[in-house]
PDB file of C-alpha atoms and ligand atoms in Angstrom:
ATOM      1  CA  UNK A   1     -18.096  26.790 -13.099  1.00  0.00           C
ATOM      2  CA  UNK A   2     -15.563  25.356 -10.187  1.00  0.00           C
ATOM      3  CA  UNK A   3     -14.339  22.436 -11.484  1.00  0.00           C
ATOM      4  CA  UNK A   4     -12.830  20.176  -8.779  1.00  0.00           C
ATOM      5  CA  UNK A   5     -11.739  16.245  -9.232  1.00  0.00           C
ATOM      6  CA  UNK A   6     -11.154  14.173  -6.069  1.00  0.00           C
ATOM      7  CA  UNK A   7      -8.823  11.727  -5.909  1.00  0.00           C
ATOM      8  CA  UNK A   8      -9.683   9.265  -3.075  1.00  0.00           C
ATOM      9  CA  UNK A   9      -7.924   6.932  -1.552  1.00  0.00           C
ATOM     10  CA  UNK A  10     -10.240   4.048  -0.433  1.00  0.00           C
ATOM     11  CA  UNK A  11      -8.302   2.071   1.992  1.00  0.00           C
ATOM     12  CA  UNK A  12      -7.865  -1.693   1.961  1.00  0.00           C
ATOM     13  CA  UNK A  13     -11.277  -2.564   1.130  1.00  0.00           C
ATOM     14  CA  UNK A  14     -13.899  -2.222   3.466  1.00  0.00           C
ATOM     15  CA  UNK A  15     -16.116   0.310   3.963  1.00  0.00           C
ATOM     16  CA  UNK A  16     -15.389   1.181   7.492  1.00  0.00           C
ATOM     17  CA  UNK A  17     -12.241   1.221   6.957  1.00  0.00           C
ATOM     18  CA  UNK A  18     -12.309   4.047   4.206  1.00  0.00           C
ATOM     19  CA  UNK A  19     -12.209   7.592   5.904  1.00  0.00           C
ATOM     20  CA  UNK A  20     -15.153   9.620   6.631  1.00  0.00           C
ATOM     21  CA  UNK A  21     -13.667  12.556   4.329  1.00  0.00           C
ATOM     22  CA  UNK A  22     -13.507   9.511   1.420  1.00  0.00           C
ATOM     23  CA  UNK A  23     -16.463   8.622   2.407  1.00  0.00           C
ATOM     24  CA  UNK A  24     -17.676  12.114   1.764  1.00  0.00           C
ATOM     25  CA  UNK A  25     -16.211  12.545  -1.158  1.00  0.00           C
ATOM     26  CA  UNK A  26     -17.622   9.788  -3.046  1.00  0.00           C
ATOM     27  CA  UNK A  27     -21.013  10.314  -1.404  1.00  0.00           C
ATOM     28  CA  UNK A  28     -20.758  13.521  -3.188  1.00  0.00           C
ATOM     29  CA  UNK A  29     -19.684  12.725  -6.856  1.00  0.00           C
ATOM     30  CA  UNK A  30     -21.335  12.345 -10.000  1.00  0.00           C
ATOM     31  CA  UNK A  31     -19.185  10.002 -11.438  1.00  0.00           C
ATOM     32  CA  UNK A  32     -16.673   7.988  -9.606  1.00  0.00           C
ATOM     33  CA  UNK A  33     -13.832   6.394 -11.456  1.00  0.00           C
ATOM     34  CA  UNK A  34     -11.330   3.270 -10.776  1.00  0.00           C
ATOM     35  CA  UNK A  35     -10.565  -0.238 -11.871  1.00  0.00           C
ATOM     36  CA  UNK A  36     -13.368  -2.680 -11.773  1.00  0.00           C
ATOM     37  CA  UNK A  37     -11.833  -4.376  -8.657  1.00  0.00           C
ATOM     38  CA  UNK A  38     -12.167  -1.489  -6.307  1.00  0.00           C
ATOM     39  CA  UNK A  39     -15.666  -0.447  -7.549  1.00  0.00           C
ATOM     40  CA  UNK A  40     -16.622  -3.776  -7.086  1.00  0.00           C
ATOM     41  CA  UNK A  41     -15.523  -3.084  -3.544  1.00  0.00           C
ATOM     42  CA  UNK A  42     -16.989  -0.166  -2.711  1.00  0.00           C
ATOM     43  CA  UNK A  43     -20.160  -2.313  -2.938  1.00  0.00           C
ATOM     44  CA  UNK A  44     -24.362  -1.535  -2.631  1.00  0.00           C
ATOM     45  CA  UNK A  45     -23.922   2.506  -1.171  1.00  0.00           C
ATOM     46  CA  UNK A  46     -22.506   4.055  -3.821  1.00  0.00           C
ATOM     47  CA  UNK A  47     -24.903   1.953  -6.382  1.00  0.00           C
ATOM     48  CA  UNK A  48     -26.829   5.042  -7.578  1.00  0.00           C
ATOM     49  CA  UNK A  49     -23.748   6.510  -9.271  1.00  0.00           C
ATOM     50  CA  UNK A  50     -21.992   6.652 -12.397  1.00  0.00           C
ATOM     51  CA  UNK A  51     -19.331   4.231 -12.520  1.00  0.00           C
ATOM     52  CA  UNK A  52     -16.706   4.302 -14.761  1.00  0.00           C
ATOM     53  CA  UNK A  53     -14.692   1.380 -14.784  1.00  0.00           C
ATOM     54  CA  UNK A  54     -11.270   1.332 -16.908  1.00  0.00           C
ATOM     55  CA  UNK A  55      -8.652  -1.514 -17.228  1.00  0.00           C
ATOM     56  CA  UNK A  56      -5.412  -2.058 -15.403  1.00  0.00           C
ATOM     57  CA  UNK A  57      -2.590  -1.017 -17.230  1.00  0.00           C
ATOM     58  CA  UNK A  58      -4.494   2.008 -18.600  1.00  0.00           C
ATOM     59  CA  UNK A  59      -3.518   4.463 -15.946  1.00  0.00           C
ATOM     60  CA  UNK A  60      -3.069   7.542 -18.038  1.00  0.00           C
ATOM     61  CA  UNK A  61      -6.627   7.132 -19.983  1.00  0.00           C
ATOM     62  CA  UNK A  62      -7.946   6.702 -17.021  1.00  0.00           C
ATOM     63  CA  UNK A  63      -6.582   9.827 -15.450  1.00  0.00           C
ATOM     64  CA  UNK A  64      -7.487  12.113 -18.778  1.00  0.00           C
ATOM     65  CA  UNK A  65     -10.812  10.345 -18.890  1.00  0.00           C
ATOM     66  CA  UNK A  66     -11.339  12.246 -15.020  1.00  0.00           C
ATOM     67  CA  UNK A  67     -10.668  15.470 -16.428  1.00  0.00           C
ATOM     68  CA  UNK A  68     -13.083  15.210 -19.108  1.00  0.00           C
ATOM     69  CA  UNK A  69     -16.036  14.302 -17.278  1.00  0.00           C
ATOM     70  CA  UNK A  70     -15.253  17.127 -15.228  1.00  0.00           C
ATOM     71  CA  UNK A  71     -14.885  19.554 -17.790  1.00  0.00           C
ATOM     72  CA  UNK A  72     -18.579  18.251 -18.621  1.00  0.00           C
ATOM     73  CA  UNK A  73     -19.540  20.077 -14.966  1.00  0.00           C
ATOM     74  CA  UNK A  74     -19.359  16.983 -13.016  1.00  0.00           C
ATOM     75  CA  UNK A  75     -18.417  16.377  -9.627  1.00  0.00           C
ATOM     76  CA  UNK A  76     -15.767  13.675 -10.230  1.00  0.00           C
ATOM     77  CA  UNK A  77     -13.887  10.975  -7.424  1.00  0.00           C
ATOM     78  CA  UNK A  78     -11.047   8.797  -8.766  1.00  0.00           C
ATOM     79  CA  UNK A  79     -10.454   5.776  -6.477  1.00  0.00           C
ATOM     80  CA  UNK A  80      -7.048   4.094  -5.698  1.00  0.00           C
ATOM     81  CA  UNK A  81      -6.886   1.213  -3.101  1.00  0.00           C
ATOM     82  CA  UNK A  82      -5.026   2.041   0.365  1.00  0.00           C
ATOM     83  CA  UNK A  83      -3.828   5.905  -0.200  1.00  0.00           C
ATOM     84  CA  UNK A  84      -3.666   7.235  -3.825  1.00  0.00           C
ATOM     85  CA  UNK A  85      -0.615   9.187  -3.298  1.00  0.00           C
ATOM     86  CA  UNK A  86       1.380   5.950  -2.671  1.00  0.00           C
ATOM     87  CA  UNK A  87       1.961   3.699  -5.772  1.00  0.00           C
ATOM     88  CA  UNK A  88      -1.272   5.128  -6.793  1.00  0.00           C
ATOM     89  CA  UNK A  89      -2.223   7.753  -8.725  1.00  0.00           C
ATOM     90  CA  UNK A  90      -2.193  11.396  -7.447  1.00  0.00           C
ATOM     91  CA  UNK A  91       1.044  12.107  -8.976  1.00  0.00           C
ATOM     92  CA  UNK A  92       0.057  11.249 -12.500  1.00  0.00           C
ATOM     93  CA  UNK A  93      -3.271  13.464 -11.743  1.00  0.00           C
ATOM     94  CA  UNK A  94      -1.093  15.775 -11.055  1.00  0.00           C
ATOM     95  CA  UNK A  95       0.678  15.488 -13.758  1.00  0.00           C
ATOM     96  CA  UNK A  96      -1.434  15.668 -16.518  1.00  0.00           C
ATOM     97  CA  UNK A  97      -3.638  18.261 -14.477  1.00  0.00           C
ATOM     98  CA  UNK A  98      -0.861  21.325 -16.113  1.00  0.00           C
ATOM     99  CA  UNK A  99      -3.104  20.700 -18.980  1.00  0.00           C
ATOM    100  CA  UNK A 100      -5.897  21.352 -17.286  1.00  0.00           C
ATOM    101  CA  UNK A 101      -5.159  24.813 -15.258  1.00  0.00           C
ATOM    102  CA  UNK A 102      -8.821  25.619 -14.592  1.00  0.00           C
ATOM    103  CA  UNK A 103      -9.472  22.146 -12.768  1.00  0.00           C
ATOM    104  CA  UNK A 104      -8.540  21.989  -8.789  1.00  0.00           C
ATOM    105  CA  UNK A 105      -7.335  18.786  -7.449  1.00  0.00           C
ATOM    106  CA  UNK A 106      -8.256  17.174  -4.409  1.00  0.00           C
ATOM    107  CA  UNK A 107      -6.488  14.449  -2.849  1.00  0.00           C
ATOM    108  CA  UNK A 108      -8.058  12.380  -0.333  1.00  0.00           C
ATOM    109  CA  UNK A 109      -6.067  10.464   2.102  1.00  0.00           C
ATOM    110  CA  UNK A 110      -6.686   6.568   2.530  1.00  0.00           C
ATOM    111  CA  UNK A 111      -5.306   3.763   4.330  1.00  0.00           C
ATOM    112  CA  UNK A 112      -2.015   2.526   2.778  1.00  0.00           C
ATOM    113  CA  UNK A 113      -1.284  -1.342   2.978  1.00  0.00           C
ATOM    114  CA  UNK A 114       1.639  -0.521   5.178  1.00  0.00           C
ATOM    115  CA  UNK A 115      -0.701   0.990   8.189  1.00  0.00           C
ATOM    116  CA  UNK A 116      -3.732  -2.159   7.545  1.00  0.00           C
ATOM    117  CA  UNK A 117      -1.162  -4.369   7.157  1.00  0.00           C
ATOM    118  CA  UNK A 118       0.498  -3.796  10.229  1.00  0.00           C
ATOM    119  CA  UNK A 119      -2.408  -3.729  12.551  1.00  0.00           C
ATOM    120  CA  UNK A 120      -3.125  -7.257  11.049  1.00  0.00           C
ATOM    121  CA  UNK A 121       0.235  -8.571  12.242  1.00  0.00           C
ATOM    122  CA  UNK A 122       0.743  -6.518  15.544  1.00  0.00           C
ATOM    123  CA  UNK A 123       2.775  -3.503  15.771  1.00  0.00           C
ATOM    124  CA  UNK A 124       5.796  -3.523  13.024  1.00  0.00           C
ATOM    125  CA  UNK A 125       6.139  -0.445  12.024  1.00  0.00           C
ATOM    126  CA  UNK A 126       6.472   1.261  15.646  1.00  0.00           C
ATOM    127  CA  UNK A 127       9.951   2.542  14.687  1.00  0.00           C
ATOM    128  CA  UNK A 128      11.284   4.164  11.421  1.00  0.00           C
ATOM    129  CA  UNK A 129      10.424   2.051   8.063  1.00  0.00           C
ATOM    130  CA  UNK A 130      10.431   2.814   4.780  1.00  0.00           C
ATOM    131  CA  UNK A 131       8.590   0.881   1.582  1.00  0.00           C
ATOM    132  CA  UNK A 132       9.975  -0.430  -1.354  1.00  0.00           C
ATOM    133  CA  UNK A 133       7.550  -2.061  -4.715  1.00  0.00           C
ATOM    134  CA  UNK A 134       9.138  -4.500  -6.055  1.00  0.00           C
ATOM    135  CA  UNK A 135       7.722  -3.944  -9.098  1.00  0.00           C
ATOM    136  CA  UNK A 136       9.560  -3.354 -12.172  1.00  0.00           C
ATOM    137  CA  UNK A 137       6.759  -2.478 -14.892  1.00  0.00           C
ATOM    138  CA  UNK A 138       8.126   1.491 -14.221  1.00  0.00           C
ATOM    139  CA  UNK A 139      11.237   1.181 -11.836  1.00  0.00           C
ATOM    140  CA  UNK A 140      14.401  -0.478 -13.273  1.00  0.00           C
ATOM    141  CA  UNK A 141      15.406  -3.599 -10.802  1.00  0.00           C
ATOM    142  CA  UNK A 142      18.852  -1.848 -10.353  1.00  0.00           C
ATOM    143  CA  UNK A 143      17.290   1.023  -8.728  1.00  0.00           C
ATOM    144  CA  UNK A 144      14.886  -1.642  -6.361  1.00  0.00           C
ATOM    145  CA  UNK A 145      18.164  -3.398  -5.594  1.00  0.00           C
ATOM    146  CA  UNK A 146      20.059  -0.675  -4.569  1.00  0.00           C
ATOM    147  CA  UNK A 147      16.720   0.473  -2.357  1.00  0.00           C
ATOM    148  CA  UNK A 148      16.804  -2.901  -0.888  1.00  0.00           C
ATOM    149  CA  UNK A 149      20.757  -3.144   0.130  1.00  0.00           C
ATOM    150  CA  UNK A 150      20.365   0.486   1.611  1.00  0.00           C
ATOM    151  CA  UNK A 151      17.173   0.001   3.710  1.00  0.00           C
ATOM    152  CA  UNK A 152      18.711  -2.664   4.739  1.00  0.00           C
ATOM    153  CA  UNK A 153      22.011  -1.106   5.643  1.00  0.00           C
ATOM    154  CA  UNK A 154      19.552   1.267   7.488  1.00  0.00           C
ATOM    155  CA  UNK A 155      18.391  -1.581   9.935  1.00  0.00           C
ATOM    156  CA  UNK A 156      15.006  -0.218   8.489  1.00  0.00           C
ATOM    157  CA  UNK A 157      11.755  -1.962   9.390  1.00  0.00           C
ATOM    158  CA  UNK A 158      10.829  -2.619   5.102  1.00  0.00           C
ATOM    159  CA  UNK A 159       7.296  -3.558   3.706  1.00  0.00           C
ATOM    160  CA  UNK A 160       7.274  -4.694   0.067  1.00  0.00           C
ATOM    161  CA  UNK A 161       4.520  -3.775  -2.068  1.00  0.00           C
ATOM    162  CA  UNK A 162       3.559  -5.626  -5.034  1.00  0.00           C
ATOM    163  CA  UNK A 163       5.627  -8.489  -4.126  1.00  0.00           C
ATOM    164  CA  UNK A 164       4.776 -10.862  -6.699  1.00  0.00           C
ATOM    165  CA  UNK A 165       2.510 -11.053 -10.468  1.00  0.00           C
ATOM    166  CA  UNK A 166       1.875 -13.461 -12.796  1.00  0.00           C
ATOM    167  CA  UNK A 167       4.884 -12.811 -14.768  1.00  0.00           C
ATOM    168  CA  UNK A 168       7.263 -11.650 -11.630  1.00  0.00           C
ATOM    169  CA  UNK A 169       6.689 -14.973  -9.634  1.00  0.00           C
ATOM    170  CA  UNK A 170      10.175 -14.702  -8.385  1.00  0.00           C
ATOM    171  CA  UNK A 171      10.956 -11.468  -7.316  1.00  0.00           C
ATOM    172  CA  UNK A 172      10.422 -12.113  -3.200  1.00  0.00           C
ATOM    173  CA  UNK A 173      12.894 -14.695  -3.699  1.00  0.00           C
ATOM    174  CA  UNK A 174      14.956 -12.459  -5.403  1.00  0.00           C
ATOM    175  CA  UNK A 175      13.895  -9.438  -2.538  1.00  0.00           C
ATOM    176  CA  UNK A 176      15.078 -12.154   0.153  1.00  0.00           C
ATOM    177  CA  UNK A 177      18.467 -12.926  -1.721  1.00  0.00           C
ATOM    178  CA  UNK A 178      19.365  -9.608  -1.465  1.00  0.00           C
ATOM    179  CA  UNK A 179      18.466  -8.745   1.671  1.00  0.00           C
ATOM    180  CA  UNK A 180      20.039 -11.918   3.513  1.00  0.00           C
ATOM    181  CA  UNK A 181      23.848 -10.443   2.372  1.00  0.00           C
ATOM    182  CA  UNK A 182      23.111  -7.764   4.923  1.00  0.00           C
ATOM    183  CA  UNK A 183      20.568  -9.221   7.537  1.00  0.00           C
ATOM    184  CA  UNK A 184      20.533 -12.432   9.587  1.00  0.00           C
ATOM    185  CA  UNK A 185      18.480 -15.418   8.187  1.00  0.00           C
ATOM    186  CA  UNK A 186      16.259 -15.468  11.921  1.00  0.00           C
ATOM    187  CA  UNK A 187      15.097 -11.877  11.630  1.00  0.00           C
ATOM    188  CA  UNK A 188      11.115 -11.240  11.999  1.00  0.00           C
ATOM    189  CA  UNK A 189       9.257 -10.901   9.362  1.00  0.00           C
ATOM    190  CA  UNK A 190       5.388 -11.550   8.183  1.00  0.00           C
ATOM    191  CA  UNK A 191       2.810 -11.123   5.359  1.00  0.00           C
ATOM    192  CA  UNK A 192      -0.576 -10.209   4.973  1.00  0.00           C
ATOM    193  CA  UNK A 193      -2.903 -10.834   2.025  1.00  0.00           C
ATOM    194  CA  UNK A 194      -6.247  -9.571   1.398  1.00  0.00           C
ATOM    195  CA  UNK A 195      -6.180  -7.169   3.987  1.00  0.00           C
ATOM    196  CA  UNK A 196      -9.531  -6.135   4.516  1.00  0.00           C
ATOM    197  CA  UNK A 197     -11.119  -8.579   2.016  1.00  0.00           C
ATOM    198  CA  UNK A 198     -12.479 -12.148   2.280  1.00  0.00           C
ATOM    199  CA  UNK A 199      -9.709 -14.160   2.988  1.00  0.00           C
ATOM    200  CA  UNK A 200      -7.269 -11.920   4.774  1.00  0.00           C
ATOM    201  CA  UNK A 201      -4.864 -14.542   5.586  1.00  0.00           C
ATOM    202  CA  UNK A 202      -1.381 -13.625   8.225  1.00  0.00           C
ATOM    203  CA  UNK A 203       1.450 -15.438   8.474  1.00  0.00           C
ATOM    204  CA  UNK A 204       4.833 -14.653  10.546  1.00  0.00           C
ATOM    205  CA  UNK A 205       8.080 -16.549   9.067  1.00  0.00           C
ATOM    206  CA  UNK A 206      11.915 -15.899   9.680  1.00  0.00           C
ATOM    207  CA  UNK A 207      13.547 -13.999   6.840  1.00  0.00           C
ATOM    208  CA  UNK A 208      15.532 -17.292   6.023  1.00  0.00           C
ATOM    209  CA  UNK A 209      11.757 -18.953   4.864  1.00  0.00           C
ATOM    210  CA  UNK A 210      10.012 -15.705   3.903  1.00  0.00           C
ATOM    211  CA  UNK A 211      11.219 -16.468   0.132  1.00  0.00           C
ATOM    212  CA  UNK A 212      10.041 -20.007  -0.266  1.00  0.00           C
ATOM    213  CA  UNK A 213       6.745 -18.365   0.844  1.00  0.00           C
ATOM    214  CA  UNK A 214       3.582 -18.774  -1.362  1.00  0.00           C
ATOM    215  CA  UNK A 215       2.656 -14.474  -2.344  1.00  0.00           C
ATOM    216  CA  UNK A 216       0.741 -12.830  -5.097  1.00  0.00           C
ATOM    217  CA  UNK A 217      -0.512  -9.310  -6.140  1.00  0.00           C
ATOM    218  CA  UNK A 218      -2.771  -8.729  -3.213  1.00  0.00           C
ATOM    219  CA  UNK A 219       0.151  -9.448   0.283  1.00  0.00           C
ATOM    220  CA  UNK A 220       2.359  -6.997   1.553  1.00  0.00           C
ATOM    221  CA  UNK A 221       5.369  -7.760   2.922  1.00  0.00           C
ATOM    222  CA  UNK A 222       6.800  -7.037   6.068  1.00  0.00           C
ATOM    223  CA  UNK A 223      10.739  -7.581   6.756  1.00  0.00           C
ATOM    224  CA  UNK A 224      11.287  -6.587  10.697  1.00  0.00           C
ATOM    225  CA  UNK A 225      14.377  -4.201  12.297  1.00  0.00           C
ATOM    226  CA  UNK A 226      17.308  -5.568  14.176  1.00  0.00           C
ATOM    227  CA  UNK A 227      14.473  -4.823  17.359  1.00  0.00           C
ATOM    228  CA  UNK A 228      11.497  -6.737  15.909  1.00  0.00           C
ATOM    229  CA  UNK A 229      10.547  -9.802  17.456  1.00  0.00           C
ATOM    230  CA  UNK A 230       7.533 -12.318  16.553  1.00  0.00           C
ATOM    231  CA  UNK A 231       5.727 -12.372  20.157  1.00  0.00           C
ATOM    232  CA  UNK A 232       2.635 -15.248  20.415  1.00  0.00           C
ATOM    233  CA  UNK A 233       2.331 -15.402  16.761  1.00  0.00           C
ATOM    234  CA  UNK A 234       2.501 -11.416  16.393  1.00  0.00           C
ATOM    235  CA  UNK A 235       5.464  -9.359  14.878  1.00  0.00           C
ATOM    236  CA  UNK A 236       6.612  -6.503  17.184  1.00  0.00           C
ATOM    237  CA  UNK A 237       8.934  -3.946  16.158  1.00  0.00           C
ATOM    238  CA  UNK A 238      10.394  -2.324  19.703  1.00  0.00           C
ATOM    239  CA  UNK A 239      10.433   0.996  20.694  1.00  0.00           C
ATOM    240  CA  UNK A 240      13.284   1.145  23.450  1.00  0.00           C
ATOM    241  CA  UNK A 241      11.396   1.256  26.511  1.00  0.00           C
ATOM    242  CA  UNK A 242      13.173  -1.358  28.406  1.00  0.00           C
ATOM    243  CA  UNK A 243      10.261  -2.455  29.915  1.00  0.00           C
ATOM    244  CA  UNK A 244      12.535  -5.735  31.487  1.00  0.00           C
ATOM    245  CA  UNK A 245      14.375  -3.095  33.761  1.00  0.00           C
ATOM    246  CA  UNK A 246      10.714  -1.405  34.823  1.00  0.00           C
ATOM    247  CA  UNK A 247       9.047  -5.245  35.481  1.00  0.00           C
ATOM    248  CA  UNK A 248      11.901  -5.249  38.173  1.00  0.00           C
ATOM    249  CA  UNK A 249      11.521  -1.650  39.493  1.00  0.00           C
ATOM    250  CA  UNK A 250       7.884  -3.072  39.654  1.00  0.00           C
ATOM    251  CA  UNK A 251       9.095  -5.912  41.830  1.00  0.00           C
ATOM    252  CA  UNK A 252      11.051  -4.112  44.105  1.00  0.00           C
ATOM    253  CA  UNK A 253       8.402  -1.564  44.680  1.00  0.00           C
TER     254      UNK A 253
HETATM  255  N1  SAH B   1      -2.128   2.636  -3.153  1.00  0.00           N
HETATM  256  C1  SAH B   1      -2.044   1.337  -2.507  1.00  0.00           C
HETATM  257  C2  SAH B   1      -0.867   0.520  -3.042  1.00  0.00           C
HETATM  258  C3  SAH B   1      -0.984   0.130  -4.489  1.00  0.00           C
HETATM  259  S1  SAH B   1       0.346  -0.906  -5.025  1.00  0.00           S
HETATM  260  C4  SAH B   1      -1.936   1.514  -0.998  1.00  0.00           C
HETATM  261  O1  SAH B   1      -1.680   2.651  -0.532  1.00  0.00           O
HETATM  262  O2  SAH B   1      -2.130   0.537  -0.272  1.00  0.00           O
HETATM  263  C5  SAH B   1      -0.409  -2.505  -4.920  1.00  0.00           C
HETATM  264  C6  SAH B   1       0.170  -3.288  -3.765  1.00  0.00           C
HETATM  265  O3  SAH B   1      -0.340  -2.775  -2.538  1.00  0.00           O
HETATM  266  C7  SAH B   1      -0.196  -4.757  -3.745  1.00  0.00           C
HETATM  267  O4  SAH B   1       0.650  -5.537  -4.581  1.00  0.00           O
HETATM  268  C8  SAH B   1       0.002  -5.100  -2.289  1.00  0.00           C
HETATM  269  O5  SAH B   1       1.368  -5.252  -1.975  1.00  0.00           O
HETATM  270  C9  SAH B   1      -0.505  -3.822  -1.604  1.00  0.00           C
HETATM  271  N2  SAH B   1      -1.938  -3.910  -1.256  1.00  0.00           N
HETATM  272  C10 SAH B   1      -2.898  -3.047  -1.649  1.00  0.00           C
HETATM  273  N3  SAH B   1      -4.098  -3.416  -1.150  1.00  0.00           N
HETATM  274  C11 SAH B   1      -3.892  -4.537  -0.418  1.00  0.00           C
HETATM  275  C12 SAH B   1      -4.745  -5.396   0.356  1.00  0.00           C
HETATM  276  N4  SAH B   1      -6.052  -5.158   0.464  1.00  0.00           N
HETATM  277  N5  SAH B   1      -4.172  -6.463   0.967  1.00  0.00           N
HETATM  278  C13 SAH B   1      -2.848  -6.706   0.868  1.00  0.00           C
HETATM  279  N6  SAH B   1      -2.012  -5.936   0.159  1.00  0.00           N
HETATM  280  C14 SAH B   1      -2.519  -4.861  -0.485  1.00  0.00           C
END
């Protein structure tokens, strides 16, 4: 019996902006499993299936729970939100799959926050960037401080995930702190929350503001390069093209 779980990232939120392989993939299991949230999301289509909802925190029941169904013969889908293989849970699949030698995983690629996020605000990530979580629940701060002082080092364009929770309230502050005793208080930054979702909501800021700024467990964060600029209320990260020296070639020509 091929025994095959796929783990499926669902993007933001919306429908249309899940993947048609996702899409697939869900269309086609027996049982698909994920926090209450996202099956909420995924909404009226996918009504007809078995839905197997399991608590936050709860991430390795959750994953063994996958590999039992499918051991019963059924086509199983675990969802994440955005991609599963960032902050999400295809490693842990993976994992606690050497257990399970006879079961095949399948990981489908979503939408992370980072790519949504950024089409929200303009075009931020259009040179290299790298993300950081600021959560702690698995990472030890030292190690997200000394992520933060070398990204920053890096003149990296950075988006923070899981910028604030209930019991972190703090931590962008804390992000910001340590990120203004390498970069200038007027660099470009911006936020997006509930991308996706009722109430997506953008803002732009300066770096100097962007920790006074009112986040929670649904924005990502976006902290601009030494080349990103906020243009008519959008935040641009630069390429290089010089496009001031080709407006004048334009003129001459
Ligand atoms: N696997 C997910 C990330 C999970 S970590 C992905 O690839 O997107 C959870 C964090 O992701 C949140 O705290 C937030 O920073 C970000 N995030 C996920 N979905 C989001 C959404 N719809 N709107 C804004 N931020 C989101």
């Amino acid at each position: 019996m091929e025994r095959k779980i796929y783990i499926v990232g669902m993007g933001p939120g919306r429908e249309d902006m899940m993947t048609g392989e996702a899409v697939r993939a869900l269309d086609q299991a027996d049982v698909i499993v994920g926090y209450t949230v996202y099956l909420e999301l995924l909404g009226q289509r996918f009504q007809g299936k078995e839905m197997v909802s399991a608590p936050m925190r709860r991430e390795e029941e959750r994953c063994r729970l996958c590999f039992i169904e499918a051991q019963k013969g059924k086509r199983v889908a675990l969802v994440c939100s955005g991609d599963a293989g960032i902050y999400g849970m295809a490693s842990l699949m993976y994992e606690i799959g050497r257990e399970y030698p006879e079961t095949e995983l399948v990981v489908v690629a979503g939408v992370t926050a980072a790519c949504s996020g950024a089409a929200v605000l303009g075009a931020p990530l259009n040179h290299d960037f790298c993300t950081i979580s600021l959560s702690d629940l698995l990472t030890p701060w030292e190690v997200i401080e000394r992520r933060l002082k070398g990204a920053a080092r890096g003149d990296f364009v950075i988006v923070l995930y899981n910028p604030s929770s209930r019991k972190r309230r703090d931590y962008l502050r804390r992000a910001c702190d340590i990120l203004l005793r390498v970069i200038e208080g007027s660099r470009a930054c911006g936020y997006v929350e509930n991308i996706g979702r009722e109430g997506t909501r953008a803002e732009v800021c300066t770096l100097e503001k962007l920790g006074d700024r009112e986040v929670n467990m649904f924005t990502t964060v976006f902290i601009g390069n030494s080349d990103s600029i906020i243009l008519n209320g959008r935040l641009i990260t630069k390429r290089g093209y010089g496009i001031e020296r080709n407006i004048d070639f334009r003129r001459n020509h």
